[in-house]
């Protein structure tokens, strides 16, 4: 029988990949979008018009909109991916972050209950390795104690616990995927990986002089988002509702990510100096291409994330290293090189066209 899924945050990186994945599996896919003055639907533009793909307005801060969409769609599966997902931004908008990332989860769970879907609807909650925060052990697994270290992480911790509470109190099939960082060519441009790949592409094509970053020594377990959405689905197909750590089991620093990204555009970077004085220098020309700016430091920073995906491998049969770290960086750099080249070409066309119009060469 055809299943129906509802994805909150379908316009985001993960939402767009998950929508494609579920459509391929034959699902009827519904996604929630938010009203904004400029519609940003770039990641799902190619899906609009697909007969089994439907969009609804809803906001995680607005219970009524959630009740309406859940009551109307009556989904078999809900993937709650919507969130204010930027850790640094959560220090600037902590209350908004709590409303969406913490209370928003409760609103979804209550809407499912109030719509009478407790027995039929399975719920996936997008939890995060940020819960480990100021880490108490490495690598981190499902039993590692949490120590959230940002307003974002504290809000997500509430989401994690309320999901567990509803599972135990009401016997609901709701689970958290504790996902470590996952990136892609669709990653938001202010997350560190995408900021680096876009800057490397712009610098290589003469469109940017320098890249400013924060903590270069921070360590992350970076995977490919397209591989991770499969796991979200597997978690909901499991016999029992359980929480899983999803990670690659490999760790790299921001500095290493930078070196590899620049290597792919033909620039070998050498780092020298320490702290705020550290610089990334082009070995061939001696030009300083990367500098540290304290603007990108956080009041508290999570610096040692490294996941142990053994349970997901064993119980879900998931392969954490389908796309290697090296392949991930290459996919992102190749996509940004193409994006910058297209931007340059269209600028060129616009400039020439203006000149031709002025000279009357074209009318
Ligand atoms: P993302 O690209 O920032 O997407 C977030 C989505 O949430 C967007 O569609 C956004 O809509 C929507 N959203 C934000 N506030 C909302 C609100 N008040 N009501 C309804 N929708 C709202 O994030 P992502 O990287 O795909 O991550 C997906 C989820 O996984 C998030 O919950 C994130 O916290 C979590 N997570 C991500 C990672 C990672 O490494 N990517 C790791 C662990 C957990 P707009 O397009 O309108 O802004
Ligand atoms: O790319 P980031 O901003 O990702 P962060 O903070 O790890 O959060 C992401 O992953 C979480 C999973 O662990 C998700 F829950 C969350 O939603 C989000 O998707 O920063 C990564 C690291 C940090 O330690 C940061 O301090 O990179 C460091 N960094 C260094 N320079 C920078 C920069 N981060 C950003 N965004 N920008 C910089 O210039």
Tab-separated table of C-alpha atoms and ligand atoms in Angstrom:
chain	number	residue	atom	x	y	z
A	1	UNK	CA	0.000	0.000	0.000
A	2	UNK	CA	1.270	3.487	-0.817
A	3	UNK	CA	2.518	5.287	2.268
A	4	UNK	CA	2.157	8.979	3.047
A	5	UNK	CA	4.974	10.975	4.608
A	6	UNK	CA	5.031	14.501	5.968
A	7	UNK	CA	8.369	16.330	6.053
A	8	UNK	CA	8.683	19.536	8.064
A	9	UNK	CA	11.607	21.617	6.788
A	10	UNK	CA	11.340	20.223	3.254
A	11	UNK	CA	13.072	23.327	1.828
A	12	UNK	CA	16.217	22.573	3.844
A	13	UNK	CA	19.269	20.515	2.905
A	14	UNK	CA	18.022	17.259	4.443
A	15	UNK	CA	14.346	17.850	3.630
A	16	UNK	CA	15.070	18.134	-0.071
A	17	UNK	CA	17.164	14.942	-0.185
A	18	UNK	CA	14.627	13.059	1.923
A	19	UNK	CA	11.740	14.143	-0.342
A	20	UNK	CA	13.622	12.752	-3.374
A	21	UNK	CA	14.420	9.535	-1.492
A	22	UNK	CA	10.798	8.946	-0.404
A	23	UNK	CA	9.367	9.793	-3.834
A	24	UNK	CA	11.736	7.168	-5.300
A	25	UNK	CA	10.354	4.675	-2.776
A	26	UNK	CA	6.805	5.359	-4.044
A	27	UNK	CA	5.603	7.508	-1.118
A	28	UNK	CA	3.094	10.292	-1.368
A	29	UNK	CA	5.234	13.129	0.007
A	30	UNK	CA	3.895	16.237	1.751
A	31	UNK	CA	6.208	19.014	2.882
A	32	UNK	CA	5.724	22.119	5.012
A	33	UNK	CA	6.962	25.519	3.923
A	34	UNK	CA	6.974	28.925	5.600
A	35	UNK	CA	5.765	32.211	4.268
A	36	UNK	CA	8.593	34.695	3.692
A	37	UNK	CA	8.887	37.854	1.595
A	38	UNK	CA	11.204	36.060	-0.831
A	39	UNK	CA	10.332	32.441	-1.539
A	40	UNK	CA	13.423	30.287	-1.210
A	41	UNK	CA	12.600	26.931	-2.754
A	42	UNK	CA	15.755	26.375	-4.808
A	43	UNK	CA	16.400	22.948	-3.293
A	44	UNK	CA	12.940	21.600	-4.147
A	45	UNK	CA	12.161	23.562	-7.318
A	46	UNK	CA	12.783	20.431	-9.441
A	47	UNK	CA	10.158	18.482	-7.433
A	48	UNK	CA	7.322	20.997	-7.719
A	49	UNK	CA	4.678	19.732	-10.116
A	50	UNK	CA	5.526	16.077	-9.395
A	51	UNK	CA	2.073	14.426	-8.864
A	52	UNK	CA	3.002	12.758	-5.540
A	53	UNK	CA	4.657	15.893	-4.098
A	54	UNK	CA	2.525	18.422	-2.186
A	55	UNK	CA	3.354	21.573	-0.204
A	56	UNK	CA	1.503	23.119	2.761
A	57	UNK	CA	2.115	26.276	4.779
A	58	UNK	CA	2.926	25.547	8.427
A	59	UNK	CA	5.263	26.869	11.089
A	60	UNK	CA	6.740	24.999	14.042
A	61	UNK	CA	5.872	28.020	16.167
A	62	UNK	CA	2.175	27.771	15.267
A	63	UNK	CA	0.234	24.819	16.748
A	64	UNK	CA	-2.871	25.495	14.689
A	65	UNK	CA	-1.031	25.263	11.392
A	66	UNK	CA	0.538	21.961	12.489
A	67	UNK	CA	-2.816	20.556	13.622
A	68	UNK	CA	-4.344	21.552	10.311
A	69	UNK	CA	-1.699	19.954	8.119
A	70	UNK	CA	-1.356	16.768	10.199
A	71	UNK	CA	-5.151	16.397	10.434
A	72	UNK	CA	-5.540	16.867	6.693
A	73	UNK	CA	-2.642	14.696	5.485
A	74	UNK	CA	-2.983	11.998	8.189
A	75	UNK	CA	0.566	10.791	7.466
A	76	UNK	CA	1.933	7.313	8.169
A	77	UNK	CA	5.332	8.864	8.862
A	78	UNK	CA	6.401	12.343	9.990
A	79	UNK	CA	9.989	13.505	9.606
A	80	UNK	CA	10.424	16.571	11.815
A	81	UNK	CA	13.421	18.258	10.209
A	82	UNK	CA	12.337	21.881	10.630
A	83	UNK	CA	14.568	23.876	12.945
A	84	UNK	CA	16.599	27.004	13.454
A	85	UNK	CA	19.623	24.866	12.694
A	86	UNK	CA	22.574	27.266	13.014
A	87	UNK	CA	24.474	26.901	16.291
A	88	UNK	CA	26.163	30.316	16.198
A	89	UNK	CA	22.871	32.048	15.323
A	90	UNK	CA	21.234	30.399	18.361
A	91	UNK	CA	23.361	32.645	20.612
A	92	UNK	CA	21.723	35.682	18.942
A	93	UNK	CA	18.141	34.326	18.856
A	94	UNK	CA	17.967	31.901	21.818
A	95	UNK	CA	14.257	32.361	22.517
A	96	UNK	CA	13.235	31.831	18.890
A	97	UNK	CA	15.501	28.778	18.750
A	98	UNK	CA	13.872	27.318	21.874
A	99	UNK	CA	10.385	27.965	20.502
A	100	UNK	CA	11.068	26.154	17.239
A	101	UNK	CA	13.648	23.504	18.184
A	102	UNK	CA	12.256	22.567	21.618
A	103	UNK	CA	8.552	23.489	21.919
A	104	UNK	CA	8.071	22.875	18.185
A	105	UNK	CA	8.747	19.174	18.755
A	106	UNK	CA	6.128	19.064	21.492
A	107	UNK	CA	3.625	20.751	19.137
A	108	UNK	CA	4.141	18.020	16.534
A	109	UNK	CA	3.718	15.221	19.097
A	110	UNK	CA	0.557	16.789	20.551
A	111	UNK	CA	-0.897	17.413	17.088
A	112	UNK	CA	-0.441	13.717	16.282
A	113	UNK	CA	-2.176	12.771	19.530
A	114	UNK	CA	-5.015	15.235	19.137
A	115	UNK	CA	-5.629	14.114	15.550
A	116	UNK	CA	-6.024	10.533	16.824
A	117	UNK	CA	-2.947	9.223	14.986
A	118	UNK	CA	-1.066	7.883	18.018
A	119	UNK	CA	-1.273	4.271	16.859
A	120	UNK	CA	-0.729	4.778	13.136
A	121	UNK	CA	1.815	7.554	12.704
A	122	UNK	CA	5.557	7.027	13.183
A	123	UNK	CA	7.657	10.100	13.981
A	124	UNK	CA	11.313	10.805	13.272
A	125	UNK	CA	12.911	13.673	15.228
A	126	UNK	CA	16.060	15.333	13.819
A	127	UNK	CA	18.294	15.218	16.861
A	128	UNK	CA	21.964	16.105	16.856
A	129	UNK	CA	25.492	15.308	17.991
A	130	UNK	CA	25.477	18.819	19.499
A	131	UNK	CA	23.764	17.134	22.497
A	132	UNK	CA	27.218	15.726	23.426
A	133	UNK	CA	28.582	19.300	23.337
A	134	UNK	CA	31.425	19.593	25.831
A	135	UNK	CA	32.075	15.931	25.240
A	136	UNK	CA	32.444	13.509	28.105
A	137	UNK	CA	33.933	10.668	25.999
A	138	UNK	CA	35.228	9.986	22.476
A	139	UNK	CA	33.903	8.571	20.259
A	140	UNK	CA	30.271	9.250	21.223
A	141	UNK	CA	27.575	6.565	21.125
A	142	UNK	CA	23.933	6.186	22.245
A	143	UNK	CA	25.053	5.771	25.886
A	144	UNK	CA	27.426	8.760	26.068
A	145	UNK	CA	26.165	11.380	28.563
A	146	UNK	CA	24.883	14.633	27.069
A	147	UNK	CA	26.432	18.011	27.847
A	148	UNK	CA	24.766	20.556	25.521
A	149	UNK	CA	26.925	23.625	24.946
A	150	UNK	CA	24.792	26.202	23.058
A	151	UNK	CA	21.185	27.480	23.142
A	152	UNK	CA	20.615	25.331	20.026
A	153	UNK	CA	21.844	22.171	21.752
A	154	UNK	CA	19.828	22.861	24.909
A	155	UNK	CA	16.667	23.281	22.791
A	156	UNK	CA	17.418	20.075	20.872
A	157	UNK	CA	17.937	18.245	24.181
A	158	UNK	CA	14.348	19.101	25.143
A	159	UNK	CA	13.248	17.730	21.749
A	160	UNK	CA	15.143	14.499	22.421
A	161	UNK	CA	13.618	14.016	25.886
A	162	UNK	CA	10.050	14.908	24.934
A	163	UNK	CA	10.193	12.327	22.137
A	164	UNK	CA	11.378	9.720	24.625
A	165	UNK	CA	8.658	10.771	27.055
A	166	UNK	CA	5.850	10.411	24.480
A	167	UNK	CA	7.248	7.022	23.442
A	168	UNK	CA	7.063	5.781	27.029
A	169	UNK	CA	3.927	7.605	28.203
A	170	UNK	CA	1.706	7.021	25.170
A	171	UNK	CA	3.421	4.065	23.513
A	172	UNK	CA	4.007	6.129	20.390
A	173	UNK	CA	6.456	5.094	17.657
A	174	UNK	CA	8.684	8.169	17.865
A	175	UNK	CA	12.470	8.145	17.617
A	176	UNK	CA	15.434	10.484	17.523
A	177	UNK	CA	18.254	10.159	15.023
A	178	UNK	CA	21.333	11.613	16.728
A	179	UNK	CA	22.983	12.769	13.542
A	180	UNK	CA	26.545	14.023	13.347
A	181	UNK	CA	27.363	16.782	10.856
A	182	UNK	CA	26.337	15.966	7.319
A	183	UNK	CA	27.059	18.190	4.404
A	184	UNK	CA	26.434	18.435	0.682
A	185	UNK	CA	26.337	20.726	-2.320
A	186	UNK	CA	22.966	21.896	-0.883
A	187	UNK	CA	24.366	22.900	2.525
A	188	UNK	CA	23.537	26.422	3.713
A	189	UNK	CA	26.317	28.835	2.778
A	190	UNK	CA	27.165	29.937	6.340
A	191	UNK	CA	28.003	26.463	7.688
A	192	UNK	CA	31.749	26.021	7.745
A	193	UNK	CA	32.113	23.345	5.021
A	194	UNK	CA	30.032	25.173	2.413
A	195	UNK	CA	31.590	28.502	3.348
A	196	UNK	CA	34.975	26.930	2.581
A	197	UNK	CA	34.041	25.176	-0.700
A	198	UNK	CA	32.315	28.286	-2.047
A	199	UNK	CA	35.264	30.502	-1.078
A	200	UNK	CA	37.779	28.080	-2.614
A	201	UNK	CA	35.799	28.144	-5.882
A	202	UNK	CA	35.492	31.952	-5.839
A	203	UNK	CA	39.171	32.478	-5.002
A	204	UNK	CA	40.233	30.039	-7.752
A	205	UNK	CA	38.081	31.940	-10.277
A	206	UNK	CA	39.196	35.426	-9.173
A	207	UNK	CA	35.897	36.386	-7.497
A	208	UNK	CA	37.117	36.573	-3.864
A	209	UNK	CA	40.388	37.616	-2.233
A	210	UNK	CA	40.343	35.875	1.142
A	211	UNK	CA	38.400	33.562	3.417
A	212	UNK	CA	37.874	34.454	7.097
A	213	UNK	CA	37.129	31.617	9.520
A	214	UNK	CA	36.839	31.038	13.281
A	215	UNK	CA	38.197	28.015	15.145
A	216	UNK	CA	40.355	26.077	12.650
A	217	UNK	CA	41.150	23.294	15.134
A	218	UNK	CA	37.542	22.268	15.706
A	219	UNK	CA	37.011	18.570	14.944
A	220	UNK	CA	33.938	17.131	13.245
A	221	UNK	CA	32.658	13.787	11.978
A	222	UNK	CA	31.420	14.889	8.538
A	223	UNK	CA	29.224	12.665	6.358
A	224	UNK	CA	27.247	13.112	3.128
A	225	UNK	CA	23.633	14.269	3.656
A	226	UNK	CA	22.301	12.111	0.822
A	227	UNK	CA	23.533	8.976	2.654
A	228	UNK	CA	22.100	10.173	5.978
A	229	UNK	CA	18.488	10.606	4.839
A	230	UNK	CA	18.365	6.872	4.088
A	231	UNK	CA	19.047	6.291	7.763
A	232	UNK	CA	16.150	8.514	8.841
A	233	UNK	CA	13.883	6.246	6.832
A	234	UNK	CA	15.512	3.051	8.159
A	235	UNK	CA	14.946	4.242	11.743
A	236	UNK	CA	11.195	4.421	11.074
A	237	UNK	CA	11.126	1.013	9.322
A	238	UNK	CA	12.740	-0.668	12.352
A	239	UNK	CA	10.660	-3.107	14.405
A	240	UNK	CA	11.042	-1.129	17.636
A	241	UNK	CA	11.091	2.652	18.173
A	242	UNK	CA	14.680	3.420	19.203
A	243	UNK	CA	17.237	6.220	19.010
A	244	UNK	CA	20.352	5.869	16.851
A	245	UNK	CA	23.700	7.620	16.437
A	246	UNK	CA	24.352	8.300	12.760
A	247	UNK	CA	27.962	9.158	11.939
A	248	UNK	CA	30.877	8.033	9.764
A	249	UNK	CA	33.248	7.123	12.636
A	250	UNK	CA	35.960	9.412	11.152
A	251	UNK	CA	37.098	12.788	12.406
A	252	UNK	CA	38.753	15.772	10.663
A	253	UNK	CA	39.569	19.375	11.573
A	254	UNK	CA	38.261	22.535	9.906
A	255	UNK	CA	41.897	23.161	8.849
A	256	UNK	CA	42.070	19.763	7.090
A	257	UNK	CA	38.736	20.401	5.336
A	258	UNK	CA	40.138	23.700	4.101
A	259	UNK	CA	43.352	22.156	2.771
A	260	UNK	CA	41.471	19.452	0.886
A	261	UNK	CA	38.926	21.868	-0.613
A	262	UNK	CA	41.663	24.225	-1.849
A	263	UNK	CA	43.638	21.237	-3.159
A	264	UNK	CA	40.651	20.368	-5.404
A	265	UNK	CA	40.759	23.810	-6.994
A	266	UNK	CA	44.505	23.487	-7.599
A	267	UNK	CA	45.780	25.485	-4.597
A	268	UNK	CA	48.076	23.875	-1.989
A	269	UNK	CA	47.551	25.633	1.345
A	270	UNK	CA	50.117	25.705	4.137
A	271	UNK	CA	49.026	26.877	7.590
A	272	UNK	CA	51.356	28.781	9.890
A	273	UNK	CA	50.998	30.807	13.095
A	274	UNK	CA	48.701	30.173	16.036
A	275	UNK	CA	45.262	31.208	17.305
A	276	UNK	CA	44.063	34.471	15.811
A	277	UNK	CA	47.382	34.845	13.969
A	278	UNK	CA	47.136	31.575	12.071
A	279	UNK	CA	47.089	31.974	8.287
A	280	UNK	CA	46.551	29.704	5.289
A	281	UNK	CA	49.132	30.538	2.635
A	282	UNK	CA	49.190	29.502	-1.027
A	283	UNK	CA	52.468	27.558	-1.278
A	284	UNK	CA	52.938	28.493	-4.939
A	285	UNK	CA	52.468	32.270	-4.655
A	286	UNK	CA	52.930	33.077	-0.960
A	287	UNK	CA	49.503	34.818	-0.942
A	288	UNK	CA	47.543	34.691	2.314
A	289	UNK	CA	44.178	33.179	1.402
A	290	UNK	CA	42.781	32.173	4.804
A	291	UNK	CA	42.760	34.267	7.982
A	292	UNK	CA	41.157	33.907	11.395
A	293	UNK	CA	38.469	36.365	12.502
A	294	UNK	CA	37.201	36.296	16.115
A	295	UNK	CA	33.790	37.269	14.678
A	296	UNK	CA	33.326	33.557	13.993
A	297	UNK	CA	34.252	32.410	17.487
A	298	UNK	CA	31.353	31.218	19.660
A	299	UNK	CA	30.799	31.987	23.356
A	300	UNK	CA	31.051	28.215	23.904
A	301	UNK	CA	32.237	25.977	21.068
A	302	UNK	CA	31.904	22.236	20.587
A	303	UNK	CA	35.322	21.090	19.409
A	304	UNK	CA	35.525	17.303	19.483
A	305	UNK	CA	32.649	15.490	17.776
A	306	UNK	CA	33.308	11.927	16.686
A	307	UNK	CA	30.480	9.416	16.368
A	308	UNK	CA	30.346	5.661	16.803
A	309	UNK	CA	27.768	4.340	14.289
A	310	UNK	CA	28.074	0.649	15.386
A	311	UNK	CA	24.416	0.332	16.447
A	312	UNK	CA	23.091	1.736	13.135
A	313	UNK	CA	25.424	-0.586	11.204
A	314	UNK	CA	24.443	-3.623	13.223
A	315	UNK	CA	20.696	-3.078	13.644
A	316	UNK	CA	19.731	-1.077	10.562
A	317	UNK	CA	22.293	-2.518	8.146
A	318	UNK	CA	23.373	1.050	7.269
A	319	UNK	CA	26.716	1.686	5.589
A	320	UNK	CA	28.281	4.804	7.191
A	321	UNK	CA	31.112	5.153	4.659
A	322	UNK	CA	29.222	4.945	1.368
A	323	UNK	CA	30.640	8.374	0.479
A	324	UNK	CA	34.130	8.995	1.877
A	325	UNK	CA	35.276	12.290	3.387
A	326	UNK	CA	37.487	12.853	0.317
A	327	UNK	CA	34.546	12.226	-2.045
A	328	UNK	CA	32.281	14.532	-0.021
A	329	UNK	CA	34.734	17.443	-0.275
A	330	UNK	CA	35.152	16.819	-4.004
A	331	UNK	CA	31.359	16.720	-4.625
A	332	UNK	CA	30.956	20.057	-2.813
A	333	UNK	CA	33.919	21.752	-4.515
A	334	UNK	CA	32.904	20.550	-7.995
A	335	UNK	CA	29.368	21.873	-7.491
A	336	UNK	CA	30.640	25.264	-6.279
A	337	UNK	CA	33.185	25.536	-9.109
A	338	UNK	CA	30.295	25.019	-11.566
A	339	UNK	CA	28.052	27.493	-9.687
A	340	UNK	CA	30.710	30.228	-9.707
A	341	UNK	CA	31.485	29.589	-13.392
A	342	UNK	CA	27.787	29.983	-14.282
A	343	UNK	CA	27.559	33.193	-12.199
A	344	UNK	CA	30.627	34.579	-13.990
A	345	UNK	CA	29.234	33.654	-17.404
A	346	UNK	CA	25.877	35.295	-16.704
A	347	UNK	CA	27.627	38.458	-15.416
A	348	UNK	CA	29.621	38.516	-18.644
A	349	UNK	CA	26.463	38.122	-20.734
A	350	UNK	CA	24.696	40.892	-18.779
A	351	UNK	CA	27.644	43.291	-19.217
A	352	UNK	CA	27.921	42.599	-22.944
A	353	UNK	CA	24.185	42.849	-23.432
A	354	UNK	CA	24.086	46.242	-21.721
A	355	UNK	CA	26.879	47.432	-24.013
A	356	UNK	CA	25.180	46.054	-27.163
A	357	UNK	CA	21.868	47.668	-26.177
A	358	UNK	CA	23.603	51.003	-25.594
A	359	UNK	CA	25.350	50.829	-28.966
A	360	UNK	CA	22.145	49.732	-30.697
A	361	UNK	CA	23.760	46.446	-31.829
A	362	UNK	CA	20.792	44.562	-30.364
A	363	UNK	CA	17.326	45.969	-29.767
B	1	LIG	P1	18.450	23.495	7.199
B	1	LIG	O1	19.014	23.343	5.830
B	1	LIG	O2	18.770	24.718	7.989
B	1	LIG	O3	16.845	23.385	7.050
B	1	LIG	C1	15.998	23.724	8.108
B	1	LIG	C2	14.558	23.686	7.616
B	1	LIG	O4	13.704	24.062	8.704
B	1	LIG	C3	14.257	24.648	6.463
B	1	LIG	O5	13.359	24.049	5.581
B	1	LIG	C4	13.587	25.821	7.192
B	1	LIG	O6	12.692	26.547	6.367
B	1	LIG	C5	12.793	25.063	8.238
B	1	LIG	N1	12.368	25.903	9.356
B	1	LIG	C6	13.118	26.726	10.115
B	1	LIG	N2	12.352	27.311	11.061
B	1	LIG	C7	11.097	26.871	10.879
B	1	LIG	C8	9.845	27.117	11.502
B	1	LIG	N3	9.723	27.976	12.516
B	1	LIG	N4	8.747	26.457	11.060
B	1	LIG	C9	8.828	25.619	10.010
B	1	LIG	N5	9.972	25.353	9.365
B	1	LIG	C10	11.094	25.971	9.789
B	1	LIG	O7	18.815	22.248	8.111
B	1	LIG	P2	19.346	20.779	7.694
B	1	LIG	O8	20.820	20.816	7.650
B	1	LIG	O9	18.570	20.298	6.549
B	1	LIG	O10	18.961	19.963	9.008
B	1	LIG	C11	17.687	19.347	9.145
B	1	LIG	C12	17.419	19.053	10.614
B	1	LIG	O11	18.438	18.214	11.133
B	1	LIG	C13	17.413	20.288	11.507
B	1	LIG	O12	16.457	20.052	12.513
B	1	LIG	C14	18.809	20.314	12.131
B	1	LIG	O13	18.800	20.958	13.365
B	1	LIG	C15	19.076	18.817	12.253
B	1	LIG	N6	20.475	18.385	12.185
B	1	LIG	C16	21.248	18.745	11.116
B	1	LIG	C17	22.536	18.252	11.030
B	1	LIG	C18	23.434	18.601	9.860
B	1	LIG	O14	24.649	18.388	9.966
B	1	LIG	N7	22.894	19.060	8.756
B	1	LIG	C19	23.039	17.406	12.035
B	1	LIG	C20	22.206	17.064	13.092
B	1	LIG	C21	20.908	17.533	13.148
B	1	LIG	P3	13.189	27.836	5.529
B	1	LIG	O15	13.776	27.278	4.254
B	1	LIG	O16	11.926	28.580	5.330
B	1	LIG	O17	14.188	28.540	6.382
B	2	LIG	O1	29.562	24.218	10.234
B	2	LIG	P1	29.189	24.607	11.604
B	2	LIG	O2	28.508	25.916	11.769
B	2	LIG	O3	28.337	23.428	12.193
B	2	LIG	P2	27.982	22.980	13.693
B	2	LIG	O4	28.089	24.100	14.650
B	2	LIG	O5	28.767	21.747	13.979
B	2	LIG	O6	26.434	22.629	13.547
B	2	LIG	C1	25.945	21.806	12.483
B	2	LIG	O7	26.068	20.450	12.839
B	2	LIG	C2	25.292	20.048	13.983
B	2	LIG	C3	25.569	18.561	14.218
B	2	LIG	O8	26.659	18.425	15.096
B	2	LIG	C4	23.819	20.296	13.676
B	2	LIG	F1	23.046	19.903	14.731
B	2	LIG	C5	23.595	21.773	13.394
B	2	LIG	O9	22.229	21.954	13.017
B	2	LIG	C6	24.498	22.208	12.231
B	2	LIG	O10	24.040	21.552	11.067
B	2	LIG	O11	30.505	24.660	12.532
B	2	LIG	C7	31.372	23.567	12.657
B	2	LIG	C8	32.622	23.976	13.434
B	2	LIG	C9	32.341	24.746	14.732
B	2	LIG	O12	33.177	24.261	15.768
B	2	LIG	C10	32.713	26.166	14.409
B	2	LIG	O13	33.189	26.895	15.539
B	2	LIG	O14	33.378	24.867	12.606
B	2	LIG	C11	33.810	25.947	13.388
B	2	LIG	N1	34.032	27.112	12.509
B	2	LIG	C12	35.231	27.687	12.278
B	2	LIG	N2	35.086	28.742	11.485
B	2	LIG	C13	33.098	27.790	11.829
B	2	LIG	C14	33.762	28.829	11.176
B	2	LIG	N3	31.756	27.596	11.691
B	2	LIG	C15	31.075	28.462	10.896
B	2	LIG	N4	29.745	28.269	10.710
B	2	LIG	N5	31.694	29.509	10.264
B	2	LIG	C16	33.039	29.741	10.380
B	2	LIG	O15	33.576	30.686	9.809
